[in-house]
mmCIF file of C-alpha atoms and ligand atoms in Angstrom:
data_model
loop_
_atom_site.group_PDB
_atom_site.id
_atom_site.type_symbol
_atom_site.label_atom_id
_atom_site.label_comp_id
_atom_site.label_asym_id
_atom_site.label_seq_id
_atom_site.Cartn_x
_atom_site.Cartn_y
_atom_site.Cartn_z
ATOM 1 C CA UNK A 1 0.000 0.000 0.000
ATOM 2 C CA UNK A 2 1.216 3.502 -0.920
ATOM 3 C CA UNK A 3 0.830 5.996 1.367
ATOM 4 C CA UNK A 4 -1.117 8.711 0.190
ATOM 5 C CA UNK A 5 2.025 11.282 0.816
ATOM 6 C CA UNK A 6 4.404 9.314 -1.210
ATOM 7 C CA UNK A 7 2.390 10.206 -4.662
ATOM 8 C CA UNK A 8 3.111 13.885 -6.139
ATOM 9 C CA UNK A 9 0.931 15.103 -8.385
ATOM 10 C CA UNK A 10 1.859 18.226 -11.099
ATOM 11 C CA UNK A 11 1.240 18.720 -14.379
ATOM 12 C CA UNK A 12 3.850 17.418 -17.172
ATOM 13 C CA UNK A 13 6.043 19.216 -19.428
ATOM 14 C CA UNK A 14 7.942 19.123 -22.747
ATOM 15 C CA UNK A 15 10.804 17.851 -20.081
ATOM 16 C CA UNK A 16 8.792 14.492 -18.976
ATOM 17 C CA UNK A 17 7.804 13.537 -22.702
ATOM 18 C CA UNK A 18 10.136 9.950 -22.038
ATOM 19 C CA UNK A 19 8.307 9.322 -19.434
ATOM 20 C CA UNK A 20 4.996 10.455 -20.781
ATOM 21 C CA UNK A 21 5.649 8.154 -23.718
ATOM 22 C CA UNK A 22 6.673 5.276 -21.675
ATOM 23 C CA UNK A 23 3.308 5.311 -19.912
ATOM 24 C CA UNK A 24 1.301 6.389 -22.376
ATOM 25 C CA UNK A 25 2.358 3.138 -24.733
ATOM 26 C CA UNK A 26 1.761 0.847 -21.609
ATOM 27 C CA UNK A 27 -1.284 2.445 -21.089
ATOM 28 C CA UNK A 28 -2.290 1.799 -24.726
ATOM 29 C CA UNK A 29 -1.473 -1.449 -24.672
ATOM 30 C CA UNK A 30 -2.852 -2.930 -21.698
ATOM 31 C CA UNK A 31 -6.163 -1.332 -21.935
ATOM 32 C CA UNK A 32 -7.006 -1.109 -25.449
ATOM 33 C CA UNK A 33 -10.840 -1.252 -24.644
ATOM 34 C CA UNK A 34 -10.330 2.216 -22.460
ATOM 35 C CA UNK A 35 -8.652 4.574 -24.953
ATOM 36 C CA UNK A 36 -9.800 5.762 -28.395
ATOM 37 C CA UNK A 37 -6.299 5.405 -29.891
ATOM 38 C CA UNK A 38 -4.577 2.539 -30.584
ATOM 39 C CA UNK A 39 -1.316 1.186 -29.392
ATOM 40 C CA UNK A 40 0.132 -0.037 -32.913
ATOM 41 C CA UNK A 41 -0.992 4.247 -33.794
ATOM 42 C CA UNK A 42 1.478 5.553 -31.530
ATOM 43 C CA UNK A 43 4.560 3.299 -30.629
ATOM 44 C CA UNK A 44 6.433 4.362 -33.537
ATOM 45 C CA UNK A 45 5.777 7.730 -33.012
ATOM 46 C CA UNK A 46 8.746 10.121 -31.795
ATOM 47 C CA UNK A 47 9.327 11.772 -28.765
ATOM 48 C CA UNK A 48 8.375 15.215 -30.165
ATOM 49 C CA UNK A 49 4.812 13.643 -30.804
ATOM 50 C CA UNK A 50 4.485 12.622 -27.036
ATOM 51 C CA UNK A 51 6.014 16.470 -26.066
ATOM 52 C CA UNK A 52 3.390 18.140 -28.759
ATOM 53 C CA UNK A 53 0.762 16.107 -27.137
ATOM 54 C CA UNK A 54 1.846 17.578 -23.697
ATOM 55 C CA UNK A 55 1.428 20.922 -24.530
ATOM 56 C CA UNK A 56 -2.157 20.001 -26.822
ATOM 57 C CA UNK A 57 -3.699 18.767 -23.762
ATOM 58 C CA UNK A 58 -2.171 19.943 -20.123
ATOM 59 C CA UNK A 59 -1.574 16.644 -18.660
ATOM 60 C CA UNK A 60 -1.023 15.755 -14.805
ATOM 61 C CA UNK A 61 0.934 12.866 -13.802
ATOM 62 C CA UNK A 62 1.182 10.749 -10.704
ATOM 63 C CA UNK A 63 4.485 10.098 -9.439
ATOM 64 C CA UNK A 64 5.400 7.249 -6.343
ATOM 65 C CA UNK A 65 9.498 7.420 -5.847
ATOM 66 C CA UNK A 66 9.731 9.700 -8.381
ATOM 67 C CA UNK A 67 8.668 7.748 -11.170
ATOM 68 C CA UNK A 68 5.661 8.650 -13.251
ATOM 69 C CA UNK A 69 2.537 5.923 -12.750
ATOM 70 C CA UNK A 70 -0.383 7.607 -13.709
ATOM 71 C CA UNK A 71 -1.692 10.132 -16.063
ATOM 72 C CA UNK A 72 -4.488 12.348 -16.865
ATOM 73 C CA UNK A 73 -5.497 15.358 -19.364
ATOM 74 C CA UNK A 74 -7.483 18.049 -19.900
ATOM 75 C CA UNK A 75 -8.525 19.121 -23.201
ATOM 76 C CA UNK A 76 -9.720 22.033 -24.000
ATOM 77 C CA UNK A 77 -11.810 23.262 -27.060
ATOM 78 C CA UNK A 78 -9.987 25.339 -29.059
ATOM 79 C CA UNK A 79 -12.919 26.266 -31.646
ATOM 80 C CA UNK A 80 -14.329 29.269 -30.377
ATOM 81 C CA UNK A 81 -17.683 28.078 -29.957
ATOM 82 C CA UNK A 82 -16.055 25.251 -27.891
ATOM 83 C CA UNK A 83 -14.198 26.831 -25.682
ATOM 84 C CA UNK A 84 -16.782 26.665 -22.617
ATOM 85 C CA UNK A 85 -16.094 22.941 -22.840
ATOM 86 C CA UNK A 86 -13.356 20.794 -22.314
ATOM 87 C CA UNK A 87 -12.828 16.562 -21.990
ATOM 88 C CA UNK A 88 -11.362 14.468 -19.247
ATOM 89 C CA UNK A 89 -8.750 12.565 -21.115
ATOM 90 C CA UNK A 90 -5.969 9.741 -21.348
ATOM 91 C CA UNK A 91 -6.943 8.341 -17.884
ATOM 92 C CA UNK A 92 -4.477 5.989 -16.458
ATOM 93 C CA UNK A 93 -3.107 4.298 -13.658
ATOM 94 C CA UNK A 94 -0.308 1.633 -13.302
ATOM 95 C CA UNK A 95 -2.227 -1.967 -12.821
ATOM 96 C CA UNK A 96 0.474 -2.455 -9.412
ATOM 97 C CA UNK A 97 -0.541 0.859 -8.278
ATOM 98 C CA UNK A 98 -4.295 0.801 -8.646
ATOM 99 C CA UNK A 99 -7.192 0.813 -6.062
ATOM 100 C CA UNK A 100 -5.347 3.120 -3.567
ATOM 101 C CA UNK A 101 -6.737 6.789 -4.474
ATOM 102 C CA UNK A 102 -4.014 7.622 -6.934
ATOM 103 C CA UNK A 103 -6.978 8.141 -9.796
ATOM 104 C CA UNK A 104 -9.341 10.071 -7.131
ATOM 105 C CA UNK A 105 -6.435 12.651 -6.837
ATOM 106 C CA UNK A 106 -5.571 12.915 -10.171
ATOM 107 C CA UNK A 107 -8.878 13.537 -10.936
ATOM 108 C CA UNK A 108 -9.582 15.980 -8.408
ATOM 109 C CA UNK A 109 -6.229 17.807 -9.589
ATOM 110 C CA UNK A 110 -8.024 17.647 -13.141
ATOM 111 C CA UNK A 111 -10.917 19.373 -11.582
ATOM 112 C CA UNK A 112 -8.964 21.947 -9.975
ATOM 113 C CA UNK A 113 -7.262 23.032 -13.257
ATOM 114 C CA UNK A 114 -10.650 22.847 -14.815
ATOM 115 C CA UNK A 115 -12.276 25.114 -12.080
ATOM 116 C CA UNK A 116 -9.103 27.910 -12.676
ATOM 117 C CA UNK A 117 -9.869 28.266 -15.948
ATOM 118 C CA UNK A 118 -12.616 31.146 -16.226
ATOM 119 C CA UNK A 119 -14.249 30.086 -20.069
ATOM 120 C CA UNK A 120 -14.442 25.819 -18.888
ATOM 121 C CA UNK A 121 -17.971 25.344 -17.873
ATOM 122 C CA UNK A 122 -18.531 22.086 -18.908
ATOM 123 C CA UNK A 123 -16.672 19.077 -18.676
ATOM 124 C CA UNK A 124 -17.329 16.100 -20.808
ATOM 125 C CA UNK A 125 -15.676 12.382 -20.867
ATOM 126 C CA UNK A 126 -16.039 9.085 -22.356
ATOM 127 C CA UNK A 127 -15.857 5.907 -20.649
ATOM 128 C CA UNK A 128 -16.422 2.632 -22.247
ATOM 129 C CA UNK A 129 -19.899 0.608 -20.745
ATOM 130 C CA UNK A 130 -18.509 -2.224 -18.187
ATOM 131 C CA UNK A 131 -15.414 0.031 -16.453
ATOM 132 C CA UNK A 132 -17.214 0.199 -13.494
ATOM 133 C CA UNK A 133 -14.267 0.952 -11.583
ATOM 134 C CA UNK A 134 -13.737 4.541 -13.539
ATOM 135 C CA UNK A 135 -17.699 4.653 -14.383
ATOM 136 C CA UNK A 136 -18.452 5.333 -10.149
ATOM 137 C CA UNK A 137 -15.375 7.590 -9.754
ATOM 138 C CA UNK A 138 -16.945 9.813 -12.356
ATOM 139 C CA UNK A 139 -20.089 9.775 -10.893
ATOM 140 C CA UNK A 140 -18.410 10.178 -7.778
ATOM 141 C CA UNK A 141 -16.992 13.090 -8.459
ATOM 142 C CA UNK A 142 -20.415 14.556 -10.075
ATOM 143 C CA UNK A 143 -20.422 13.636 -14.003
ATOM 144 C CA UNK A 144 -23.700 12.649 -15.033
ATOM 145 C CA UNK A 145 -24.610 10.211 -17.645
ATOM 146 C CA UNK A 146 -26.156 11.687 -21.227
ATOM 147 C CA UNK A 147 -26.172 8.894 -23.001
ATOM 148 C CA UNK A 148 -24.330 5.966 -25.223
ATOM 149 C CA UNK A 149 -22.823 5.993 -27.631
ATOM 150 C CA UNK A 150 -23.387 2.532 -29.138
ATOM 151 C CA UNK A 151 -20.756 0.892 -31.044
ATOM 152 C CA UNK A 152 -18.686 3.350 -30.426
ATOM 153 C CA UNK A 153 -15.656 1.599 -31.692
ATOM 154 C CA UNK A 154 -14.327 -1.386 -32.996
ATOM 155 C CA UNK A 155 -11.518 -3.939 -31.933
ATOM 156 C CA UNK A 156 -10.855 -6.699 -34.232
ATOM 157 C CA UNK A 157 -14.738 -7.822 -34.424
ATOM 158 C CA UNK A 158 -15.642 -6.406 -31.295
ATOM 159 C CA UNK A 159 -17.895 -3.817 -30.763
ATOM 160 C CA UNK A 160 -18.288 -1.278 -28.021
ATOM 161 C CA UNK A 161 -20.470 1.282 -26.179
ATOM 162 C CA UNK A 162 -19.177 4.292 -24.652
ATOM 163 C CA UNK A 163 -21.109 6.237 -22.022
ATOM 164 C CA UNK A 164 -20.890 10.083 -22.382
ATOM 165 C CA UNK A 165 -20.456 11.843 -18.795
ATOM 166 C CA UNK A 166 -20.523 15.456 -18.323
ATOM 167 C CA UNK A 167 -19.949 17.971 -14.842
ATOM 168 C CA UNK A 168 -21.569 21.336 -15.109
ATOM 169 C CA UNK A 169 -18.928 23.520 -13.080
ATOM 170 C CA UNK A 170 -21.270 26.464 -13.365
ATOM 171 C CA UNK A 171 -23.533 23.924 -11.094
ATOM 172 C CA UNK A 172 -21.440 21.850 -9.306
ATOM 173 C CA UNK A 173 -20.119 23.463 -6.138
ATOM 174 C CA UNK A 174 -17.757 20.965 -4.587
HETATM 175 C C1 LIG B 1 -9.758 3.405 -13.860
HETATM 176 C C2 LIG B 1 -8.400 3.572 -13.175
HETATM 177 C C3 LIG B 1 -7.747 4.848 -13.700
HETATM 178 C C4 LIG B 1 -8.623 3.707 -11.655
HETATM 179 O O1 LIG B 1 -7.351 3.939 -11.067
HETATM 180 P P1 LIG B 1 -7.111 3.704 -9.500
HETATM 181 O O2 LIG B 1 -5.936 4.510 -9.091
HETATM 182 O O3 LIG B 1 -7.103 2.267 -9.200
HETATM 183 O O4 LIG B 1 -8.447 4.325 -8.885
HETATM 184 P P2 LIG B 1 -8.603 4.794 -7.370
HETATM 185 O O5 LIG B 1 -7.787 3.931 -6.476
HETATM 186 O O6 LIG B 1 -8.418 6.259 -7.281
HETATM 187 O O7 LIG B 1 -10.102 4.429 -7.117
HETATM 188 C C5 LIG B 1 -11.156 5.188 -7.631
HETATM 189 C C6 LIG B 1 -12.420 4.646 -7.058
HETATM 190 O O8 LIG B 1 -12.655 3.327 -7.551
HETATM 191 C C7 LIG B 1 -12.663 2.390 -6.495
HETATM 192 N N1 LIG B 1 -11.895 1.242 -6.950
HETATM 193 C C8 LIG B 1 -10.632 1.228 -7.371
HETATM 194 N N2 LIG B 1 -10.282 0.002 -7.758
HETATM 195 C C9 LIG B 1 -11.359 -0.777 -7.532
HETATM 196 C C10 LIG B 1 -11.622 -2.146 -7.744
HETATM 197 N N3 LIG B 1 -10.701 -2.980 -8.249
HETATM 198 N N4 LIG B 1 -12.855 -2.604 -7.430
HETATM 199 C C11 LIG B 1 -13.785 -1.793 -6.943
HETATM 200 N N5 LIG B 1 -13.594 -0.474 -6.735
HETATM 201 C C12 LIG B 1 -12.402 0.019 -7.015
HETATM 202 C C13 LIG B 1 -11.999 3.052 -5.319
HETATM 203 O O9 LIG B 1 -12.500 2.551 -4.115
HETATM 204 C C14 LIG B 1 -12.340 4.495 -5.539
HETATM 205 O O10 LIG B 1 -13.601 4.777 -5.014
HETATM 206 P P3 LIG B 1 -13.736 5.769 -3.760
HETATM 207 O O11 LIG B 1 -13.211 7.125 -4.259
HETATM 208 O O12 LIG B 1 -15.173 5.758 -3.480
HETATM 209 O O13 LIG B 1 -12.877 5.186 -2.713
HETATM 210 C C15 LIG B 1 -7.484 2.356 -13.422
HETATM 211 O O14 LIG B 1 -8.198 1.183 -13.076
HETATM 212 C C16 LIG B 1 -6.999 2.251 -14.855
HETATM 213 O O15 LIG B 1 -5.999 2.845 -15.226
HETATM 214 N N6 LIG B 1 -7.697 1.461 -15.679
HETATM 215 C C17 LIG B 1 -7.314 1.238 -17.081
HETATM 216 C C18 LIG B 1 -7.498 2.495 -17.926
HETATM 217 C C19 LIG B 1 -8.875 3.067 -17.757
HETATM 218 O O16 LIG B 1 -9.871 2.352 -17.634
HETATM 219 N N7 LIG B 1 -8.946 4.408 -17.806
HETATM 220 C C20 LIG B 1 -10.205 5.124 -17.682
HETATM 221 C C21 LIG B 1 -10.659 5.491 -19.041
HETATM 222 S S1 LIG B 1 -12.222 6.378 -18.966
#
């Protein structure tokens, strides 16, 4: 068990894009059914597309010893008419790591970046029907289910649904 004051939480830079990449790819490839992208779409990429996607999408990681285990970004619309909106993304924690909080307080630093920002009002994710582990934490923390997106994408010859969650900030007053 970690203790909860070993993991440091900040937001990434061009200078962790190694590390970014390393966790990213294991990410991608251990839990294909959770991400959009697919693994085979970014390991040959190089290290300047892991740094670009840094500063696309502001990015927190979790760090235990000083080694990063756990990610998570906000996106933020960059059309003007989508600029009260932005999407919980690239969620992820290390499988030897998981069911001690580390998520919760990503999240919650997320939500605190979110809440800084004056145009965000909305906050939208995805998460694929049957996580239940990710599904409560979002619900948790105040998103509310608008719907499903059925056959939402495709592995192989495997389909699957993704439930859309959103948290009003305007509402919400946690
Ligand atoms: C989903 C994921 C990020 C959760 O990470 P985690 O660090 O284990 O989550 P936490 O320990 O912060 O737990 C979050 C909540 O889920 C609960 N939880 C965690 N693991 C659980 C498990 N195996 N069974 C039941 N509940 C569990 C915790 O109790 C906590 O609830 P609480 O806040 O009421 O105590 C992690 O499982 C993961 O990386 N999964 C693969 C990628 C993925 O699914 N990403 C999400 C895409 S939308």
């Amino acid at each position: 068990m970690v203790q909860a004051q070993t993991v440091h939480i900040r937001l990434l830079t061009r200078d962790d894009a190694a590390a970014y990449q390393a966790v990213r790819l294991r990410a991608l490839q251990e839990s294909p059914d959770a991400f959009t992208v697919s693994y085979s779409e970014e390991v040959d990429q190089p290290l300047t597309h892991f740094a670009a996607m840094l500063e696309i999408a502001p990015t927190f990681g979790a760090f235990v010893g000083g080694k990063l285990v756990g990610l998570i970004g906000v996106s933020i619309g960059r059309w003007l008419k989508l600029r009260h909106r932005a999407t919980i993304i690239r969620v992820y924690v290390a499988p030897e790591l998981r069911g001690q909080g580390i998520a919760r307080r990503l999240l919650d630093a997320a939500l605190a970046y979110a809440r800084q920002q004056p145009q965000i009002e909305i906050l939208d994710l995805e998460v694929t029907v049957g996580n239940e582990v990710a599904r409560r934490m979002y619900a948790e923390a105040g998103f509310v289910s608008y719907g499903v997106n059925r056959r939402a994408f495709k592995i192989d010859d495997q389909y699957y649904d993704v439930e859309m969650m959103a948290l009003d900030l305007k509402r919400d007053s946690r």
